mmCIF file of C-alpha atoms in Angstrom:
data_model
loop_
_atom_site.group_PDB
_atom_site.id
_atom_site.type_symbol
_atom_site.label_atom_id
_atom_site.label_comp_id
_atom_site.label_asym_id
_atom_site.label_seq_id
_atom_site.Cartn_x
_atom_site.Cartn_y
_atom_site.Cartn_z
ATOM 1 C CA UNK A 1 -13.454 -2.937 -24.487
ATOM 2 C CA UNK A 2 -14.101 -2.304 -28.095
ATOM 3 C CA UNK A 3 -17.834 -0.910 -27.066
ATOM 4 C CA UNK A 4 -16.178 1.461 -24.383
ATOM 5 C CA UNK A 5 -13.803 2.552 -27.628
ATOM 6 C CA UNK A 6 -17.155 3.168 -29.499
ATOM 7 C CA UNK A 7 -18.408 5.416 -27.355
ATOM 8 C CA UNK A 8 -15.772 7.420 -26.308
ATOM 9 C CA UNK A 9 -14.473 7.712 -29.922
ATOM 10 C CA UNK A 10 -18.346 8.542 -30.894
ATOM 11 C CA UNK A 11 -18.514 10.916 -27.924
ATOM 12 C CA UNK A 12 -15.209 12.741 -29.102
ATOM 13 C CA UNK A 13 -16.688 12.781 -32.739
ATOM 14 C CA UNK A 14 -19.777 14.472 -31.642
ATOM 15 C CA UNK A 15 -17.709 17.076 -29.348
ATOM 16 C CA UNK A 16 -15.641 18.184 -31.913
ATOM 17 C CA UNK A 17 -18.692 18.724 -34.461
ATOM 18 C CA UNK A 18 -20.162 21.192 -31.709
ATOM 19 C CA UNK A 19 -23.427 18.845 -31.521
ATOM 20 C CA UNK A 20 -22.163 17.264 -27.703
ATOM 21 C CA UNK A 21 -24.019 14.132 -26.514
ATOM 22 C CA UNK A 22 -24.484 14.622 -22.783
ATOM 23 C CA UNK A 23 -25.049 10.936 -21.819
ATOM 24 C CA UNK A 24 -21.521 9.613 -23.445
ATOM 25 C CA UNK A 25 -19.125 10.258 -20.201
ATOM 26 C CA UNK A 26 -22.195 8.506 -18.262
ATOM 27 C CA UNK A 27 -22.352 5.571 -20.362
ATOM 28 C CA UNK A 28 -18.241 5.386 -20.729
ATOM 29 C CA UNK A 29 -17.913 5.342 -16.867
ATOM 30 C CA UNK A 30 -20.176 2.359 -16.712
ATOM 31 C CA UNK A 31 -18.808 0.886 -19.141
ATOM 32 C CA UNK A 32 -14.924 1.266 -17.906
ATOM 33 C CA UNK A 33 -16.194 0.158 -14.148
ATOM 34 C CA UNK A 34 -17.546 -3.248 -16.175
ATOM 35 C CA UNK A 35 -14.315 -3.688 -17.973
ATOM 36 C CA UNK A 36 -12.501 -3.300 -14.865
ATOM 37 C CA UNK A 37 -14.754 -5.558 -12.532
ATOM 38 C CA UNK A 38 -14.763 -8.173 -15.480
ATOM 39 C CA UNK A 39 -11.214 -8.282 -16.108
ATOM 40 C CA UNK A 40 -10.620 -8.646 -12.627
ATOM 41 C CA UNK A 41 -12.369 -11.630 -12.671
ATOM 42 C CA UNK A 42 -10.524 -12.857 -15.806
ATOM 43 C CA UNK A 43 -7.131 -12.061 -14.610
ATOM 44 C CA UNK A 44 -8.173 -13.802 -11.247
ATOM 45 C CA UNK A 45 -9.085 -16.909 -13.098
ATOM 46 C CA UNK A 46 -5.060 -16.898 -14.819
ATOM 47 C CA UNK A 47 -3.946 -16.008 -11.459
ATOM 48 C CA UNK A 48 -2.320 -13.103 -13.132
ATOM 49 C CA UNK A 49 -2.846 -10.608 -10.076
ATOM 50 C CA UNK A 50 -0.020 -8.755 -8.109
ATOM 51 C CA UNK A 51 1.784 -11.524 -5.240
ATOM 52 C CA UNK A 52 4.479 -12.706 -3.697
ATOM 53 C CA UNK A 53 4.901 -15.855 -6.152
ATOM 54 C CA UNK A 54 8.776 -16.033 -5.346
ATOM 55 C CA UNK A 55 7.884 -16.231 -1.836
ATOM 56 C CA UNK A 56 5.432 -18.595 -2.263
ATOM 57 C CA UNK A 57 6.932 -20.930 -4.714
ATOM 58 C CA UNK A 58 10.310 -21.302 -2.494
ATOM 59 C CA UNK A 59 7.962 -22.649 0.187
ATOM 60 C CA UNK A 60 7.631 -26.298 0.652
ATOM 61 C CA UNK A 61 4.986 -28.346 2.141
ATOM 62 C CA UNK A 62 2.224 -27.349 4.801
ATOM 63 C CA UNK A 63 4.064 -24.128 5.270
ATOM 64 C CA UNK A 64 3.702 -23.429 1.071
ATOM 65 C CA UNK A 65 -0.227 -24.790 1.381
ATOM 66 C CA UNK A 66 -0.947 -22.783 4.853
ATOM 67 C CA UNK A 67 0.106 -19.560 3.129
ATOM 68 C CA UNK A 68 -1.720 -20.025 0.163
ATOM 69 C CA UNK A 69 -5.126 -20.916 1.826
ATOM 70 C CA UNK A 70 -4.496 -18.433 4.055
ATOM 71 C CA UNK A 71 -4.413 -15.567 1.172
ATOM 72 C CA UNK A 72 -7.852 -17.298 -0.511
ATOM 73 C CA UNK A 73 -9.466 -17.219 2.184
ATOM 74 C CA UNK A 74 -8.522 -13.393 2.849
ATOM 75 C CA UNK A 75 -9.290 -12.775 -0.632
ATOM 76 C CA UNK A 76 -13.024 -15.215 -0.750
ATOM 77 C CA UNK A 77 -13.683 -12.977 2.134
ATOM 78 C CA UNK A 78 -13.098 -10.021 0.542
ATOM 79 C CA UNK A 79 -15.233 -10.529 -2.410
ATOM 80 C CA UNK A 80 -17.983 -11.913 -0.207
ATOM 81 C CA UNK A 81 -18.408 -9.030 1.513
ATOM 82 C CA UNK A 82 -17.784 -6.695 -2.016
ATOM 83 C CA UNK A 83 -20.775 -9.108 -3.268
ATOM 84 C CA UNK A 84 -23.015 -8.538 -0.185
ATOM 85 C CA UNK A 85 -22.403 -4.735 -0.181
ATOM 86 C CA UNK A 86 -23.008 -4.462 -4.024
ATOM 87 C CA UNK A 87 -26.567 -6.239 -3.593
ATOM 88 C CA UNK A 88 -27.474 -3.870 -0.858
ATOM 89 C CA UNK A 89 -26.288 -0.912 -2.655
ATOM 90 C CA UNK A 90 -28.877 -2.475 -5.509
ATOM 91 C CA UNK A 91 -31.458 -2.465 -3.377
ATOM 92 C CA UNK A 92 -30.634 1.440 -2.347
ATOM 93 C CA UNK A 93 -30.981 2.772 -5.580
ATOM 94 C CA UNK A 94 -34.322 0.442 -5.899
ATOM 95 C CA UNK A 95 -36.283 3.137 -8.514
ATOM 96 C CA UNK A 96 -33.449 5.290 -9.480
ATOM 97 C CA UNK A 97 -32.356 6.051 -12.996
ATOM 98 C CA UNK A 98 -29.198 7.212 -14.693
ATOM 99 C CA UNK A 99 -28.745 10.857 -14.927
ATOM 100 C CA UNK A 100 -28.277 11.478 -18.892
ATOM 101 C CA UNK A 101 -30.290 8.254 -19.493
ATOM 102 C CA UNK A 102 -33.552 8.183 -17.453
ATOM 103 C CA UNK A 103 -34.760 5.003 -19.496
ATOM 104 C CA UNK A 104 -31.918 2.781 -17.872
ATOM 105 C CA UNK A 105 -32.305 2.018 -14.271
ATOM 106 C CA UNK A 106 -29.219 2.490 -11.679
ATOM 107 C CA UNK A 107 -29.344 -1.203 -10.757
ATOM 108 C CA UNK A 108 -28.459 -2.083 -14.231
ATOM 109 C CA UNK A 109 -25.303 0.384 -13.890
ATOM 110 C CA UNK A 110 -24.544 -1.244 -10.921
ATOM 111 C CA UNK A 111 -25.135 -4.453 -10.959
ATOM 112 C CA UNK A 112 -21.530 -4.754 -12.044
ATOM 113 C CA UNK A 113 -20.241 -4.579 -8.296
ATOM 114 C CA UNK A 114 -21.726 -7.776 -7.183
ATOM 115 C CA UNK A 115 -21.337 -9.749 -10.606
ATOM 116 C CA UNK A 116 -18.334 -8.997 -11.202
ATOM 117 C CA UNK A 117 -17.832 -10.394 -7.092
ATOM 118 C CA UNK A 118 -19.135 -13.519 -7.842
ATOM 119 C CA UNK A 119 -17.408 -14.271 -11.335
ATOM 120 C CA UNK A 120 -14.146 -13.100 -9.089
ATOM 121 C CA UNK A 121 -15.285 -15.602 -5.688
ATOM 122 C CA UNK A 122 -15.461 -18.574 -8.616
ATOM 123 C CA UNK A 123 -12.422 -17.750 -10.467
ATOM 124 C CA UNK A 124 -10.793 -17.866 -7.196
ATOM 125 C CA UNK A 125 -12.429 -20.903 -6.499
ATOM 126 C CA UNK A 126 -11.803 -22.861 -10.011
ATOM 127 C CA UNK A 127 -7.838 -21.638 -9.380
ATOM 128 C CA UNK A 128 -6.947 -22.907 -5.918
ATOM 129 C CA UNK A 129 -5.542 -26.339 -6.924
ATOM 130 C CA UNK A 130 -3.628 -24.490 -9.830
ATOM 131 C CA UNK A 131 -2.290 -22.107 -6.823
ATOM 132 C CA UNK A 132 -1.517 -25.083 -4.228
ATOM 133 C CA UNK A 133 0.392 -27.472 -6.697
ATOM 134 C CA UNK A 134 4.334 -27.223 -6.121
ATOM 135 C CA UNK A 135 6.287 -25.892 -8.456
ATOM 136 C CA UNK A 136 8.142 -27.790 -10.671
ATOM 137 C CA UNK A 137 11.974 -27.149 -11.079
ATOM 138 C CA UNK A 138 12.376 -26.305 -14.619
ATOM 139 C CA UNK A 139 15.656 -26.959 -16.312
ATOM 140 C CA UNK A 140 16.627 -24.141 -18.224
ATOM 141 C CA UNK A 141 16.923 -24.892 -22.024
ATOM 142 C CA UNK A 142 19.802 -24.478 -23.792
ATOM 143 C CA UNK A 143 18.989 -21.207 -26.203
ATOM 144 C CA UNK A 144 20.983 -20.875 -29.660
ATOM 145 C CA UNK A 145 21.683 -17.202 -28.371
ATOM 146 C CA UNK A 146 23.229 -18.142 -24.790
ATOM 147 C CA UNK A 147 26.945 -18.066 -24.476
ATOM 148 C CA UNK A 148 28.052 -20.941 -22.087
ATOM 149 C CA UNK A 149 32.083 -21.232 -20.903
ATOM 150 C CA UNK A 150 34.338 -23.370 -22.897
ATOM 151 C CA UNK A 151 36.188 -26.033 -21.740
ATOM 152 C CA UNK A 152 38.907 -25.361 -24.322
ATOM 153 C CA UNK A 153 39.389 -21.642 -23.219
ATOM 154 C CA UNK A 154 41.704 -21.494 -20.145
ATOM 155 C CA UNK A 155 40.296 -18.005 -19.118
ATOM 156 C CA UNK A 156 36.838 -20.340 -18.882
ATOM 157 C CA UNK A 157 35.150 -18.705 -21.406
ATOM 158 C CA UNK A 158 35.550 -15.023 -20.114
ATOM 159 C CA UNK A 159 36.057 -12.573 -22.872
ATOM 160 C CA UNK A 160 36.204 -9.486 -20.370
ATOM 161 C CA UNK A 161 39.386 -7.080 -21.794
#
Protein backbone atom coordinates (compact mmCIF):
# COMPACT_ATOMS: atom_id res chain seq x y z
CA UNK A 1 0.00 0.00 0.00
CA UNK A 2 2.61 2.44 1.03
CA UNK A 3 4.59 1.65 -2.49
CA UNK A 4 1.24 2.28 -4.48
CA UNK A 5 1.22 5.79 -2.25
CA UNK A 6 4.84 6.31 -3.58
CA UNK A 7 4.07 6.25 -6.84
CA UNK A 8 1.05 7.92 -7.22
CA UNK A 9 2.23 10.73 -4.88
CA UNK A 10 5.65 10.70 -7.10
CA UNK A 11 3.52 10.57 -10.25
CA UNK A 12 1.39 13.67 -9.02
CA UNK A 13 4.76 15.43 -8.05
CA UNK A 14 6.15 15.02 -11.44
CA UNK A 15 2.68 16.18 -13.16
CA UNK A 16 2.48 19.20 -11.45
CA UNK A 17 6.29 20.17 -12.23
CA UNK A 18 5.28 19.84 -16.06
CA UNK A 19 8.09 16.97 -16.43
CA UNK A 20 5.05 13.91 -16.59
CA UNK A 21 6.30 10.31 -16.16
CA UNK A 22 4.27 8.26 -18.61
CA UNK A 23 4.76 4.81 -16.98
CA UNK A 24 3.30 5.95 -13.32
CA UNK A 25 -0.65 5.22 -14.04
CA UNK A 26 0.82 1.79 -15.56
CA UNK A 27 2.76 0.87 -12.66
CA UNK A 28 -0.14 2.27 -10.06
CA UNK A 29 -2.76 0.00 -11.78
CA UNK A 30 -0.59 -2.99 -11.15
CA UNK A 31 0.12 -2.16 -8.20
CA UNK A 32 -3.68 -1.39 -6.90
CA UNK A 33 -4.83 -4.89 -8.76
CA UNK A 34 -1.93 -6.57 -6.25
CA UNK A 35 -3.22 -4.77 -3.25
CA UNK A 36 -6.60 -5.80 -4.06
CA UNK A 37 -5.91 -9.57 -5.00
CA UNK A 38 -3.61 -9.69 -1.79
CA UNK A 39 -5.93 -8.27 0.58
CA UNK A 40 -8.47 -10.45 -0.60
CA UNK A 41 -6.56 -13.16 0.42
CA UNK A 42 -5.83 -11.56 3.83
CA UNK A 43 -9.31 -10.63 4.60
CA UNK A 44 -10.27 -14.27 3.48
CA UNK A 45 -7.87 -15.70 5.95
CA UNK A 46 -9.90 -13.37 9.06
CA UNK A 47 -12.99 -14.41 7.40
CA UNK A 48 -13.72 -10.76 7.23
CA UNK A 49 -15.65 -10.96 3.75
CA UNK A 50 -19.36 -9.90 3.12
CA UNK A 51 -22.02 -13.09 4.51
CA UNK A 52 -24.82 -14.03 6.02
CA UNK A 53 -23.07 -14.70 9.57
CA UNK A 54 -26.51 -14.09 11.45
CA UNK A 55 -27.95 -16.65 9.32
CA UNK A 56 -25.38 -18.89 9.73
CA UNK A 57 -24.61 -18.63 13.34
CA UNK A 58 -28.50 -19.17 14.35
CA UNK A 59 -28.11 -22.53 12.59
CA UNK A 60 -27.49 -25.57 14.58
CA UNK A 61 -26.01 -28.81 13.71
CA UNK A 62 -25.71 -30.57 10.17
CA UNK A 63 -27.99 -27.93 8.84
CA UNK A 64 -25.25 -24.99 10.28
CA UNK A 65 -22.18 -27.41 8.83
CA UNK A 66 -24.13 -28.29 5.36
CA UNK A 67 -24.45 -24.56 4.69
CA UNK A 68 -21.14 -23.68 5.46
CA UNK A 69 -19.40 -26.42 3.32
CA UNK A 70 -21.70 -25.76 0.91
CA UNK A 71 -20.50 -21.89 0.51
CA UNK A 72 -16.51 -23.23 0.58
CA UNK A 73 -16.95 -25.32 -1.73
CA UNK A 74 -18.77 -22.63 -4.06
CA UNK A 75 -16.14 -20.31 -3.15
CA UNK A 76 -12.77 -23.21 -3.56
CA UNK A 77 -14.44 -23.54 -6.86
CA UNK A 78 -14.44 -20.23 -7.69
CA UNK A 79 -10.89 -19.49 -7.06
CA UNK A 80 -9.89 -22.71 -8.78
CA UNK A 81 -11.14 -21.78 -11.79
CA UNK A 82 -9.86 -17.74 -11.21
CA UNK A 83 -6.37 -19.69 -10.66
CA UNK A 84 -6.65 -21.86 -13.83
CA UNK A 85 -7.80 -18.89 -16.01
CA UNK A 86 -5.02 -16.56 -14.60
CA UNK A 87 -2.24 -19.24 -15.62
CA UNK A 88 -3.65 -19.46 -19.07
CA UNK A 89 -3.98 -15.84 -19.46
CA UNK A 90 0.04 -16.07 -18.44
CA UNK A 91 0.70 -18.18 -20.95
CA UNK A 92 -1.26 -15.69 -23.59
CA UNK A 93 0.76 -12.87 -23.04
CA UNK A 94 3.93 -15.44 -23.21
CA UNK A 95 6.57 -12.51 -24.77
CA UNK A 96 4.61 -9.46 -24.13
CA UNK A 97 5.80 -6.42 -22.25
CA UNK A 98 4.22 -3.54 -20.41
CA UNK A 99 3.36 -0.60 -22.44
CA UNK A 100 5.34 2.40 -20.60
CA UNK A 101 7.83 -0.22 -19.29
CA UNK A 102 9.08 -2.55 -22.09
CA UNK A 103 11.84 -4.01 -19.64
CA UNK A 104 9.06 -5.71 -17.40
CA UNK A 105 7.27 -8.57 -18.92
CA UNK A 106 3.22 -8.82 -18.81
CA UNK A 107 3.41 -12.11 -16.90
CA UNK A 108 5.03 -10.37 -14.08
CA UNK A 109 1.96 -7.77 -14.12
CA UNK A 110 -0.16 -10.52 -14.12
CA UNK A 111 0.89 -13.02 -12.31
CA UNK A 112 -1.15 -11.44 -9.55
CA UNK A 113 -4.49 -13.17 -10.83
CA UNK A 114 -3.46 -16.65 -10.10
CA UNK A 115 -1.30 -15.89 -6.86
CA UNK A 116 -3.37 -14.02 -5.39
CA UNK A 117 -6.04 -17.38 -6.25
CA UNK A 118 -4.02 -19.61 -4.53
CA UNK A 119 -3.05 -17.49 -1.32
CA UNK A 120 -7.15 -16.97 -1.40
CA UNK A 121 -7.92 -21.21 -2.09
CA UNK A 122 -5.45 -21.66 1.25
CA UNK A 123 -6.79 -18.97 3.33
CA UNK A 124 -10.03 -20.52 2.67
CA UNK A 125 -8.66 -23.68 3.41
CA UNK A 126 -6.63 -22.78 6.82
CA UNK A 127 -10.28 -21.01 7.91
CA UNK A 128 -12.87 -23.75 7.51
CA UNK A 129 -12.71 -25.20 11.06
CA UNK A 130 -12.72 -21.48 12.37
CA UNK A 131 -16.02 -21.14 10.03
CA UNK A 132 -17.68 -24.64 11.12
CA UNK A 133 -17.20 -24.27 15.01
CA UNK A 134 -20.62 -23.19 16.75
CA UNK A 135 -20.92 -20.18 18.13
CA UNK A 136 -20.63 -19.63 21.54
CA UNK A 137 -23.43 -17.70 23.45
CA UNK A 138 -21.71 -14.81 24.90
CA UNK A 139 -23.07 -13.22 28.01
CA UNK A 140 -23.13 -9.70 27.65
CA UNK A 141 -20.88 -7.85 30.22
CA UNK A 142 -22.08 -5.56 32.44
CA UNK A 143 -20.55 -1.97 31.03
CA UNK A 144 -20.01 1.00 33.66
CA UNK A 145 -22.00 3.12 30.98
CA UNK A 146 -25.22 0.75 30.66
CA UNK A 147 -28.28 1.80 32.53
CA UNK A 148 -30.08 -1.39 33.85
CA UNK A 149 -33.85 -1.04 35.69
CA UNK A 150 -33.97 -0.67 39.37
CA UNK A 151 -35.63 -2.73 41.58
CA UNK A 152 -36.24 0.19 43.95
CA UNK A 153 -37.95 2.39 41.20
CA UNK A 154 -41.65 1.36 40.85
CA UNK A 155 -41.83 2.84 37.25
CA UNK A 156 -38.91 -0.11 36.74
CA UNK A 157 -36.35 2.08 35.99
CA UNK A 158 -38.11 4.11 33.13
CA UNK A 159 -37.23 7.73 33.18
CA UNK A 160 -39.44 8.51 29.96
CA UNK A 161 -41.43 12.13 30.86
Amino acid sequence: MASLAVVVVVGVGFRKAGASLVWYDEVASILLAWLTYYGAALAALHRAHIGMPTLVDKMRGTLRKVTVLAGEVCTLAFFGVLTWAGIRVLTVLGGTTLVSLPSIPMWVAQSVIPIGGVLFIVAELLSIPDALREPVEEVAAASPFTVTPSAEEPDGGDRSP
